[in-house]
Amino acid sequence: MGDSDSLGDARCKQANAFATPSTIKSKMDASIRGGGRLSAKRGLDLLLLDGRTTMKRAALSALCATLIATAATAAPVVRQEIRTKAGKPWVHKGSKFAFPAMIGPFSRRMVEDISDGKQIDLAGTYDEPGSQTLASVYIYRPAMPDPALWFDISSWYLQRSQLLGGVGKGAAPTAFQMGSGSDTSALRQSYALASNNVGSTGLAIVPMGRWIVKLRMTSRTLSPAALDQAMRDFLYGLSWPSNVPRKDTVPIGACLRSLTNERAEELEQPSAVILVGAMLASMAEKPEADAPTEPPARLCRDDIRSNASRPLYQLDDGATGYLQPLGDNGTLLVVRNDPTSAALIVELAGGDKSESRELSGQKDDDKKASAYDGRKGFFRITLMTPEQWAQYPAFDSLPSIEQTTDVVENRRPLSVTSFLKKTEITLDPATFK
């Protein structure tokens, strides 16, 4: 490679085969073409197209500002009603999920897009005047399509909502079968209304490939047991695509111990490792792949560290990280140990220094790699929304939730990977001077 400040015609192969740090480094080295280093004068925008990735210039600031503002603040949701035909089902193209005109005694009132026209978060409203029962069906595309996680998150917010005057203690969650499979992949739960002798509310979550379907039902007259039956009948009255997973879903329980992590030290990352982190996000999130993905770790809810507005979930009892939802519509703040990036840093430190500099475009990348203690962890902070993932600095041990929140609120992301229509990776130019 040459020594110019601009990256010319650069190409990277799709990273499906990136199984080890060695293959990551060799494939990146072999596929970057055109001469020159990754320069601050050219932020990168990786477009995944037919198995190939093209790099071109893009701006970061506006994108990141929009990402953080949307994910981390309680901005009003703009609901756009979708035009439907009377008596006909309306089918969502992205998921093939249908909102029928009638479901048993329930009549469809409207279908709305609550994702600014992107149709990645939709709501259908139904009512049954006879029992004064209202049902809302949501379909959304969360950052991590784990039904147990989103059931627990939705239940956590429901139990703390004052819109219905509060809810009483709910029955134990019920796992049940949906779609063509025989496994109990869905969960539902009903509650009595705390402010009323009669009345109930309930929640159900059904996984559907990369999508989650959520039912919320509230009645002024039905008991919790009757509402539970009404939710079951409502869900069985829907037509389900074939991508409802055949896997049992187990409700998430409370953690045995709360997180007690101390303040962690920030790591200096070689720019090649930052680029790999951004590419790993694009590999994990494939809009064309409708198959469900495995959750990253065993989850439990840390009731002591959960604050007044958001629950906190440990990964593998806190050994590999934690996550915190920013609402119940698919956005997560994730802190997770990344052994792949840690191993890549160690390999860069032990390899040819000129090759390391050439690959990363940073003259001091070999120094950063050599300074990393391979015996420590590599805990990466990622803000995941349904549309994009933002990668923040990594730490040598698990940072506290306060430290993580401070980083996301006050630091620029190192990279943002967007993948709603096409895969685009935008890198912070300051990282590639």
CSV table of C-alpha atoms in Angstrom, one decimal:
chain,number,residue,atom,x,y,z
A,1,MET,CA,0.0,0.0,0.0
A,2,GLY,CA,1.0,3.5,-0.7
A,3,ASP,CA,1.5,6.4,1.7
A,4,SER,CA,-1.2,8.8,0.4
A,5,ASP,CA,-3.7,10.5,2.7
A,6,SER,CA,-6.8,9.3,0.9
A,7,LEU,CA,-8.3,5.9,0.5
A,8,GLY,CA,-8.9,5.4,-3.2
A,9,ASP,CA,-11.1,2.6,-4.5
A,10,ALA,CA,-11.4,0.4,-1.4
A,11,ARG,CA,-13.1,-3.0,-1.3
A,12,CYS,CA,-13.7,-5.5,1.5
A,13,LYS,CA,-15.3,-8.9,1.2
A,14,GLN,CA,-18.3,-9.8,3.2
A,15,ALA,CA,-17.2,-11.0,6.6
A,16,ASN,CA,-19.2,-14.2,7.0
A,17,ALA,CA,-16.1,-16.3,7.2
A,18,PHE,CA,-14.3,-14.0,9.7
A,19,ALA,CA,-14.0,-16.8,12.4
A,20,THR,CA,-10.7,-15.9,14.0
A,21,PRO,CA,-8.5,-12.8,14.5
A,22,SER,CA,-6.0,-14.3,12.0
A,23,THR,CA,-8.6,-14.5,9.2
A,24,ILE,CA,-10.0,-11.1,10.1
A,25,LYS,CA,-6.6,-9.5,9.8
A,26,SER,CA,-5.6,-11.4,6.7
A,27,LYS,CA,-8.9,-10.9,4.8
A,28,MET,CA,-8.9,-7.1,5.6
A,29,ASP,CA,-5.3,-6.9,4.5
A,30,ALA,CA,-6.0,-8.8,1.3
A,31,SER,CA,-9.2,-7.0,0.3
A,32,ILE,CA,-8.4,-3.4,1.0
A,33,ARG,CA,-7.3,-2.0,-2.4
A,34,GLY,CA,-6.4,1.3,-4.0
A,35,GLY,CA,-3.4,2.5,-1.9
A,36,GLY,CA,-3.4,4.8,1.1
A,37,ARG,CA,-4.4,4.6,4.7
A,38,LEU,CA,-7.7,5.2,6.4
A,39,SER,CA,-7.6,9.0,6.7
A,40,ALA,CA,-9.4,11.6,8.8
A,41,LYS,CA,-10.1,13.2,5.4
A,42,ARG,CA,-12.3,10.3,4.5
A,43,GLY,CA,-14.8,9.0,7.0
A,44,LEU,CA,-15.9,5.6,5.9
A,45,ASP,CA,-19.3,4.4,4.9
A,46,LEU,CA,-19.3,0.7,4.2
A,47,LEU,CA,-22.2,-0.4,1.9
A,48,LEU,CA,-22.9,-4.1,1.9
A,49,LEU,CA,-23.9,-5.0,-1.7
A,50,ASP,CA,-24.1,-8.5,-3.2
A,51,GLY,CA,-21.6,-9.9,-0.8
A,52,ARG,CA,-19.1,-7.0,-1.3
A,53,THR,CA,-18.5,-3.9,0.7
A,54,THR,CA,-17.7,-0.5,-0.9
A,55,MET,CA,-16.2,2.3,1.2
A,56,LYS,CA,-17.0,5.9,0.5
A,57,ARG,CA,-17.1,9.2,2.4
A,58,ALA,CA,-19.8,10.0,5.0
A,59,ALA,CA,-20.4,12.4,7.8
A,60,LEU,CA,-20.7,11.2,11.4
A,61,SER,CA,-21.8,14.0,13.6
A,62,ALA,CA,-25.4,14.5,12.5
A,63,LEU,CA,-26.0,10.7,12.3
A,64,CYS,CA,-24.7,10.2,15.9
A,65,ALA,CA,-26.6,13.2,17.2
A,66,THR,CA,-29.8,11.8,15.8
A,67,LEU,CA,-29.0,8.3,17.1
A,68,ILE,CA,-28.4,9.4,20.6
A,69,ALA,CA,-31.3,11.9,20.7
A,70,THR,CA,-33.7,9.2,19.5
A,71,ALA,CA,-32.5,6.4,21.7
A,72,ALA,CA,-31.7,8.2,25.0
A,73,THR,CA,-34.4,10.8,25.3
A,74,ALA,CA,-38.2,10.5,25.8
A,75,ALA,CA,-39.1,12.3,22.6
A,76,PRO,CA,-42.8,12.2,21.7
A,77,VAL,CA,-43.6,9.4,19.4
A,78,VAL,CA,-45.1,10.6,16.1
A,79,ARG,CA,-47.9,8.1,15.1
A,80,GLN,CA,-48.8,7.9,11.4
A,81,GLU,CA,-52.0,6.2,10.6
A,82,ILE,CA,-51.8,3.7,7.8
A,83,ARG,CA,-54.6,3.6,5.2
A,84,THR,CA,-56.4,0.2,5.3
A,85,LYS,CA,-59.4,-1.2,3.5
A,86,ALA,CA,-62.5,-1.9,5.4
A,87,GLY,CA,-63.1,-5.6,5.9
A,88,LYS,CA,-59.7,-6.5,4.5
A,89,PRO,CA,-56.5,-7.5,6.4
A,90,TRP,CA,-53.5,-5.2,6.1
A,91,VAL,CA,-50.2,-7.0,5.7
A,92,HIS,CA,-46.9,-5.6,6.8
A,93,LYS,CA,-44.4,-6.2,3.9
A,94,GLY,CA,-41.3,-6.4,6.1
A,95,SER,CA,-42.6,-9.3,8.3
A,96,LYS,CA,-45.6,-10.7,6.4
A,97,PHE,CA,-47.6,-10.2,9.5
A,98,ALA,CA,-51.3,-9.4,8.9
A,99,PHE,CA,-53.6,-7.1,10.9
A,100,PRO,CA,-57.1,-8.6,10.2
A,101,ALA,CA,-60.2,-6.5,10.1
A,102,MET,CA,-61.8,-8.7,12.7
A,103,ILE,CA,-60.3,-11.1,15.3
A,104,GLY,CA,-63.2,-12.9,17.0
A,105,PRO,CA,-65.4,-10.2,18.6
A,106,PHE,CA,-62.7,-7.6,18.2
A,107,SER,CA,-62.9,-5.0,15.5
A,108,ARG,CA,-59.9,-3.2,14.0
A,109,ARG,CA,-59.9,0.5,14.6
A,110,MET,CA,-56.6,1.6,13.0
A,111,VAL,CA,-53.1,0.5,12.2
A,112,GLU,CA,-50.3,3.0,12.9
A,113,ASP,CA,-46.6,3.4,12.1
A,114,ILE,CA,-44.8,4.6,15.1
A,115,SER,CA,-41.3,4.6,13.6
A,116,ASP,CA,-41.4,7.8,11.4
A,117,GLY,CA,-42.5,6.0,8.3
A,118,LYS,CA,-39.8,3.3,8.4
A,119,GLN,CA,-42.4,0.6,9.3
A,120,ILE,CA,-40.1,-1.1,11.9
A,121,ASP,CA,-42.5,-0.4,14.7
A,122,LEU,CA,-46.3,-0.7,14.1
A,123,ALA,CA,-49.4,-0.8,16.2
A,124,GLY,CA,-52.9,-2.1,15.5
A,125,THR,CA,-55.7,-1.1,17.8
A,126,TYR,CA,-58.8,-3.3,18.3
A,127,ASP,CA,-61.8,-3.1,20.7
A,128,GLU,CA,-64.7,-5.2,21.9
A,129,PRO,CA,-67.4,-2.9,23.2
A,130,GLY,CA,-69.4,-5.6,24.9
A,131,SER,CA,-66.8,-6.3,27.5
A,132,GLN,CA,-65.2,-2.9,27.3
A,133,THR,CA,-61.9,-4.4,26.3
A,134,LEU,CA,-59.2,-2.8,24.3
A,135,ALA,CA,-56.3,-4.6,22.5
A,136,SER,CA,-53.2,-3.2,21.0
A,137,VAL,CA,-51.0,-5.4,18.8
A,138,TYR,CA,-47.4,-4.2,18.2
A,139,ILE,CA,-44.9,-5.6,15.8
A,140,TYR,CA,-41.3,-4.3,16.0
A,141,ARG,CA,-37.8,-5.2,15.1
A,142,PRO,CA,-35.7,-5.0,18.3
A,143,ALA,CA,-31.9,-4.8,18.4
A,144,MET,CA,-31.8,-8.3,20.0
A,145,PRO,CA,-34.8,-10.5,19.2
A,146,ASP,CA,-34.9,-12.4,22.5
A,147,PRO,CA,-38.6,-13.0,23.5
A,148,ALA,CA,-37.8,-13.6,27.2
A,149,LEU,CA,-35.9,-10.3,27.4
A,150,TRP,CA,-38.6,-8.2,25.8
A,151,PHE,CA,-41.4,-9.9,27.8
A,152,ASP,CA,-39.5,-9.1,31.0
A,153,ILE,CA,-38.8,-5.5,29.9
A,154,SER,CA,-42.5,-4.9,28.9
A,155,SER,CA,-43.7,-6.5,32.1
A,156,TRP,CA,-41.3,-4.3,34.1
A,157,TYR,CA,-42.7,-1.1,32.5
A,158,LEU,CA,-46.3,-2.3,32.7
A,159,GLN,CA,-46.0,-2.9,36.5
A,160,ARG,CA,-44.7,0.6,37.0
A,161,SER,CA,-47.1,2.4,34.7
A,162,GLN,CA,-49.6,4.8,36.3
A,163,LEU,CA,-51.8,5.2,33.2
A,164,LEU,CA,-54.2,2.6,34.5
A,165,GLY,CA,-53.9,3.6,38.1
A,166,GLY,CA,-51.4,0.9,38.8
A,167,VAL,CA,-51.6,-2.9,38.6
A,168,GLY,CA,-51.8,-5.5,41.2
A,169,LYS,CA,-49.7,-8.7,41.5
A,170,GLY,CA,-49.9,-10.7,38.3
A,171,ALA,CA,-50.2,-14.4,37.8
A,172,ALA,CA,-47.1,-16.3,36.9
A,173,PRO,CA,-46.1,-16.0,33.2
A,174,THR,CA,-47.5,-18.7,31.0
A,175,ALA,CA,-45.4,-20.1,28.2
A,176,PHE,CA,-47.5,-21.3,25.2
A,177,GLN,CA,-47.2,-22.5,21.7
A,178,MET,CA,-47.8,-20.3,18.6
A,179,GLY,CA,-47.5,-20.9,14.9
A,180,SER,CA,-46.8,-24.3,13.4
A,181,GLY,CA,-44.3,-25.4,16.0
A,182,SER,CA,-44.9,-27.5,19.1
A,183,ASP,CA,-42.6,-25.6,21.4
A,184,THR,CA,-43.7,-23.0,23.9
A,185,SER,CA,-41.9,-20.0,22.4
A,186,ALA,CA,-44.4,-17.3,23.5
A,187,LEU,CA,-45.2,-15.8,26.9
A,188,ARG,CA,-48.2,-14.1,28.4
A,189,GLN,CA,-49.3,-12.7,31.8
A,190,SER,CA,-52.4,-11.0,33.2
A,191,TYR,CA,-52.8,-8.6,36.1
A,192,ALA,CA,-55.7,-7.2,38.2
A,193,LEU,CA,-56.1,-3.4,38.1
A,194,ALA,CA,-55.0,-2.0,41.5
A,195,SER,CA,-57.5,0.9,41.4
A,196,ASN,CA,-60.5,-1.2,40.6
A,197,ASN,CA,-62.3,-4.2,42.1
A,198,VAL,CA,-63.1,-5.3,38.6
A,199,GLY,CA,-60.9,-5.0,35.6
A,200,SER,CA,-57.6,-6.4,34.3
A,201,THR,CA,-54.7,-5.8,32.0
A,202,GLY,CA,-52.3,-8.2,30.3
A,203,LEU,CA,-49.3,-8.7,28.1
A,204,ALA,CA,-48.1,-11.3,25.6
A,205,ILE,CA,-44.9,-11.6,23.5
A,206,VAL,CA,-44.5,-13.8,20.5
A,207,PRO,CA,-41.2,-14.1,18.6
A,208,MET,CA,-41.3,-14.1,14.8
A,209,GLY,CA,-37.9,-14.4,13.2
A,210,ARG,CA,-36.2,-11.0,13.6
A,211,TRP,CA,-39.5,-9.5,14.7
A,212,ILE,CA,-41.3,-9.4,18.0
A,213,VAL,CA,-45.1,-9.3,18.3
A,214,LYS,CA,-46.5,-7.8,21.5
A,215,LEU,CA,-50.2,-7.9,22.6
A,216,ARG,CA,-51.4,-5.5,25.3
A,217,MET,CA,-55.0,-6.0,26.4
A,218,THR,CA,-57.0,-4.1,29.0
A,219,SER,CA,-60.6,-4.6,30.1
A,220,ARG,CA,-62.9,-2.7,32.5
A,221,THR,CA,-65.0,-5.8,33.2
A,222,LEU,CA,-63.0,-9.0,32.7
A,223,SER,CA,-61.2,-10.7,35.5
A,224,PRO,CA,-57.5,-11.6,35.1
A,225,ALA,CA,-58.4,-15.2,34.3
A,226,ALA,CA,-61.0,-14.2,31.8
A,227,LEU,CA,-58.6,-11.7,30.2
A,228,ASP,CA,-55.9,-14.4,30.0
A,229,GLN,CA,-58.3,-16.5,28.0
A,230,ALA,CA,-59.3,-13.5,25.8
A,231,MET,CA,-55.6,-12.9,25.0
A,232,ARG,CA,-55.1,-16.5,24.1
A,233,ASP,CA,-58.1,-16.5,21.8
A,234,PHE,CA,-57.0,-13.2,20.2
A,235,LEU,CA,-53.6,-14.5,19.4
A,236,TYR,CA,-54.9,-17.8,18.0
A,237,GLY,CA,-57.2,-15.8,15.8
A,238,LEU,CA,-54.2,-14.3,14.0
A,239,SER,CA,-52.4,-15.8,11.0
A,240,TRP,CA,-48.8,-16.6,11.8
A,241,PRO,CA,-46.0,-16.8,9.2
A,242,SER,CA,-43.8,-19.9,9.3
A,243,ASN,CA,-40.9,-18.1,11.1
A,244,VAL,CA,-42.2,-18.5,14.7
A,245,PRO,CA,-39.2,-20.2,16.2
A,246,ARG,CA,-39.4,-23.8,17.5
A,247,LYS,CA,-37.7,-23.2,20.8
A,248,ASP,CA,-39.0,-23.0,24.4
A,249,THR,CA,-38.9,-19.6,26.0
A,250,VAL,CA,-38.1,-19.4,29.7
A,251,PRO,CA,-39.0,-16.3,31.7
A,252,ILE,CA,-36.1,-14.3,33.0
A,253,GLY,CA,-35.6,-14.4,36.8
A,254,ALA,CA,-33.9,-12.1,39.3
A,255,CYS,CA,-30.1,-12.3,39.7
A,256,LEU,CA,-28.7,-14.0,42.8
A,257,ARG,CA,-26.2,-11.2,43.3
A,258,SER,CA,-26.1,-7.6,42.2
A,259,LEU,CA,-23.3,-6.1,40.2
A,260,THR,CA,-20.5,-4.6,42.3
A,261,ASN,CA,-18.0,-3.6,39.6
A,262,GLU,CA,-15.5,-0.8,40.2
A,263,ARG,CA,-14.5,2.0,37.8
A,264,ALA,CA,-12.8,0.5,34.8
A,265,GLU,CA,-9.8,1.8,32.7
A,266,GLU,CA,-10.4,2.8,29.1
A,267,LEU,CA,-8.4,1.0,26.5
A,268,GLU,CA,-6.6,2.5,23.6
A,269,GLN,CA,-7.8,0.7,20.6
A,270,PRO,CA,-5.9,0.3,17.3
A,271,SER,CA,-8.0,1.6,14.5
A,272,ALA,CA,-8.1,-1.8,12.8
A,273,VAL,CA,-9.9,-3.2,15.9
A,274,ILE,CA,-12.4,-0.4,15.8
A,275,LEU,CA,-13.1,-1.2,12.1
A,276,VAL,CA,-13.5,-4.9,13.0
A,277,GLY,CA,-16.0,-4.0,15.8
A,278,ALA,CA,-18.0,-2.0,13.3
A,279,MET,CA,-17.9,-4.9,10.8
A,280,LEU,CA,-18.9,-7.4,13.5
A,281,ALA,CA,-22.1,-5.3,14.1
A,282,SER,CA,-23.0,-5.5,10.4
A,283,MET,CA,-22.5,-9.3,10.5
A,284,ALA,CA,-24.7,-9.7,13.5
A,285,GLU,CA,-27.5,-7.7,12.0
A,286,LYS,CA,-28.6,-8.8,8.5
A,287,PRO,CA,-31.9,-7.4,7.3
A,288,GLU,CA,-32.3,-10.1,4.7
A,289,ALA,CA,-31.9,-12.9,7.2
A,290,ASP,CA,-35.2,-13.7,8.8
A,291,ALA,CA,-34.0,-16.6,11.0
A,292,PRO,CA,-34.0,-15.9,14.7
A,293,THR,CA,-30.6,-15.4,16.4
A,294,GLU,CA,-29.4,-16.8,19.6
A,295,PRO,CA,-29.3,-14.5,22.6
A,296,PRO,CA,-25.7,-13.6,23.5
A,297,ALA,CA,-25.7,-15.0,27.0
A,298,ARG,CA,-27.7,-16.2,29.9
A,299,LEU,CA,-29.8,-13.3,31.3
A,300,CYS,CA,-31.0,-12.4,34.7
A,301,ARG,CA,-32.6,-9.2,36.0
A,302,ASP,CA,-30.5,-7.2,38.6
A,303,ASP,CA,-33.3,-5.7,40.7
A,304,ILE,CA,-30.9,-3.8,43.0
A,305,ARG,CA,-29.1,-2.0,40.2
A,306,SER,CA,-32.2,-1.4,38.2
A,307,ASN,CA,-33.1,2.3,38.5
A,308,ALA,CA,-36.5,4.0,38.7
A,309,SER,CA,-36.8,4.3,34.9
A,310,ARG,CA,-35.0,1.3,33.5
A,311,PRO,CA,-34.2,-2.3,34.5
A,312,LEU,CA,-30.7,-3.8,34.2
A,313,TYR,CA,-29.9,-7.3,33.0
A,314,GLN,CA,-26.7,-9.2,33.7
A,315,LEU,CA,-25.1,-11.4,31.1
A,316,ASP,CA,-23.9,-14.7,32.5
A,317,ASP,CA,-24.3,-13.5,36.1
A,318,GLY,CA,-22.3,-10.4,35.2
A,319,ALA,CA,-19.2,-12.3,34.1
A,320,THR,CA,-19.5,-11.2,30.5
A,321,GLY,CA,-21.4,-7.9,30.8
A,322,TYR,CA,-24.8,-6.4,31.1
A,323,LEU,CA,-27.5,-4.6,29.1
A,324,GLN,CA,-30.1,-2.0,29.8
A,325,PRO,CA,-33.1,-1.2,27.7
A,326,LEU,CA,-34.0,2.4,26.8
A,327,GLY,CA,-37.7,1.8,26.7
A,328,ASP,CA,-39.6,-1.2,25.5
A,329,ASN,CA,-39.5,-0.8,21.8
A,330,GLY,CA,-36.2,-2.4,20.9
A,331,THR,CA,-33.3,-0.2,21.9
A,332,LEU,CA,-30.5,-1.5,24.2
A,333,LEU,CA,-27.4,-0.2,25.8
A,334,VAL,CA,-25.1,-3.3,25.9
A,335,VAL,CA,-21.7,-3.7,27.6
A,336,ARG,CA,-20.2,-7.0,26.6
A,337,ASN,CA,-16.8,-8.7,26.8
A,338,ASP,CA,-15.4,-9.1,23.2
A,339,PRO,CA,-12.7,-11.8,23.2
A,340,THR,CA,-12.4,-11.6,19.4
A,341,SER,CA,-11.2,-8.0,19.5
A,342,ALA,CA,-9.0,-8.8,22.4
A,343,ALA,CA,-7.3,-11.6,20.6
A,344,LEU,CA,-6.9,-9.4,17.5
A,345,ILE,CA,-5.1,-6.7,19.5
A,346,VAL,CA,-2.7,-9.4,20.9
A,347,GLU,CA,-2.0,-10.6,17.4
A,348,LEU,CA,-1.4,-7.1,16.1
A,349,ALA,CA,1.1,-6.6,18.9
A,350,GLY,CA,2.9,-9.7,18.1
A,351,GLY,CA,2.9,-9.3,14.4
A,352,ASP,CA,4.9,-7.2,11.9
A,353,LYS,CA,4.7,-3.6,13.1
A,354,SER,CA,4.8,-2.1,9.6
A,355,GLU,CA,2.0,-4.4,8.6
A,356,SER,CA,0.0,-3.4,11.6
A,357,ARG,CA,0.4,0.3,10.8
A,358,GLU,CA,-0.4,-0.2,7.1
A,359,LEU,CA,-3.5,-2.2,8.0
A,360,SER,CA,-4.9,0.3,10.5
A,361,GLY,CA,-3.6,3.6,9.0
A,362,GLN,CA,-2.3,4.7,12.4
A,363,LYS,CA,1.5,5.1,13.0
A,364,ASP,CA,1.0,4.4,16.7
A,365,ASP,CA,-1.3,1.4,16.4
A,366,ASP,CA,1.5,-1.0,17.2
A,367,LYS,CA,2.1,1.0,20.4
A,368,LYS,CA,-1.6,0.8,21.4
A,369,ALA,CA,-1.6,-2.9,20.7
A,370,SER,CA,1.6,-3.6,22.7
A,371,ALA,CA,0.2,-1.7,25.6
A,372,TYR,CA,-2.8,-4.0,25.9
A,373,ASP,CA,-2.6,-6.6,28.7
A,374,GLY,CA,-4.0,-9.8,27.1
A,375,ARG,CA,-4.9,-11.2,30.5
A,376,LYS,CA,-7.5,-8.5,31.0
A,377,GLY,CA,-10.9,-8.2,29.4
A,378,PHE,CA,-12.1,-6.1,26.4
A,379,PHE,CA,-15.5,-4.8,27.4
A,380,ARG,CA,-17.1,-3.0,24.5
A,381,ILE,CA,-20.0,-0.4,24.9
A,382,THR,CA,-22.6,-0.5,22.2
A,383,LEU,CA,-25.8,1.5,21.8
A,384,MET,CA,-28.2,-0.7,19.8
A,385,THR,CA,-31.3,0.6,18.2
A,386,PRO,CA,-33.6,-1.2,15.7
A,387,GLU,CA,-31.8,0.8,12.9
A,388,GLN,CA,-28.2,1.1,13.9
A,389,TRP,CA,-25.5,0.2,16.4
A,390,ALA,CA,-23.1,2.8,17.8
A,391,GLN,CA,-19.7,1.6,19.1
A,392,TYR,CA,-18.1,3.4,22.0
A,393,PRO,CA,-14.7,3.1,23.8
A,394,ALA,CA,-13.8,-0.3,25.3
A,395,PHE,CA,-12.6,-0.9,28.9
A,396,ASP,CA,-10.2,-3.5,30.5
A,397,SER,CA,-12.9,-4.6,33.0
A,398,LEU,CA,-16.6,-4.3,33.3
A,399,PRO,CA,-17.5,-0.6,33.7
A,400,SER,CA,-20.3,0.5,36.1
A,401,ILE,CA,-23.6,1.5,34.6
A,402,GLU,CA,-22.9,5.0,35.8
A,403,GLN,CA,-19.6,5.0,33.9
A,404,THR,CA,-21.2,3.6,30.8
A,405,THR,CA,-24.0,6.1,30.8
A,406,ASP,CA,-21.5,8.9,31.2
A,407,VAL,CA,-19.6,7.6,28.1
A,408,VAL,CA,-22.7,7.4,25.9
A,409,GLU,CA,-24.0,10.8,27.0
A,410,ASN,CA,-20.8,12.7,26.7
A,411,ARG,CA,-18.5,10.9,24.1
A,412,ARG,CA,-18.7,10.6,20.4
A,413,PRO,CA,-19.2,7.1,19.0
A,414,LEU,CA,-16.1,5.5,17.4
A,415,SER,CA,-18.4,4.0,14.7
A,416,VAL,CA,-22.0,3.8,13.7
A,417,THR,CA,-23.3,0.8,11.8
A,418,SER,CA,-26.7,1.3,10.0
A,419,PHE,CA,-28.5,-1.6,8.4
A,420,LEU,CA,-32.2,-0.8,7.8
A,421,LYS,CA,-32.0,-0.8,4.0
A,422,LYS,CA,-28.4,-1.2,3.3
A,423,THR,CA,-25.4,-1.7,5.5
A,424,GLU,CA,-23.5,1.5,6.2
A,425,ILE,CA,-20.6,1.9,8.6
A,426,THR,CA,-19.6,5.4,9.5
A,427,LEU,CA,-16.3,5.9,11.4
A,428,ASP,CA,-15.2,8.9,13.5
A,429,PRO,CA,-12.6,10.7,11.4
A,430,ALA,CA,-10.7,11.6,14.6
A,431,THR,CA,-9.9,8.0,15.0
A,432,PHE,CA,-8.2,7.7,11.6
A,433,LYS,CA,-5.9,10.7,11.5
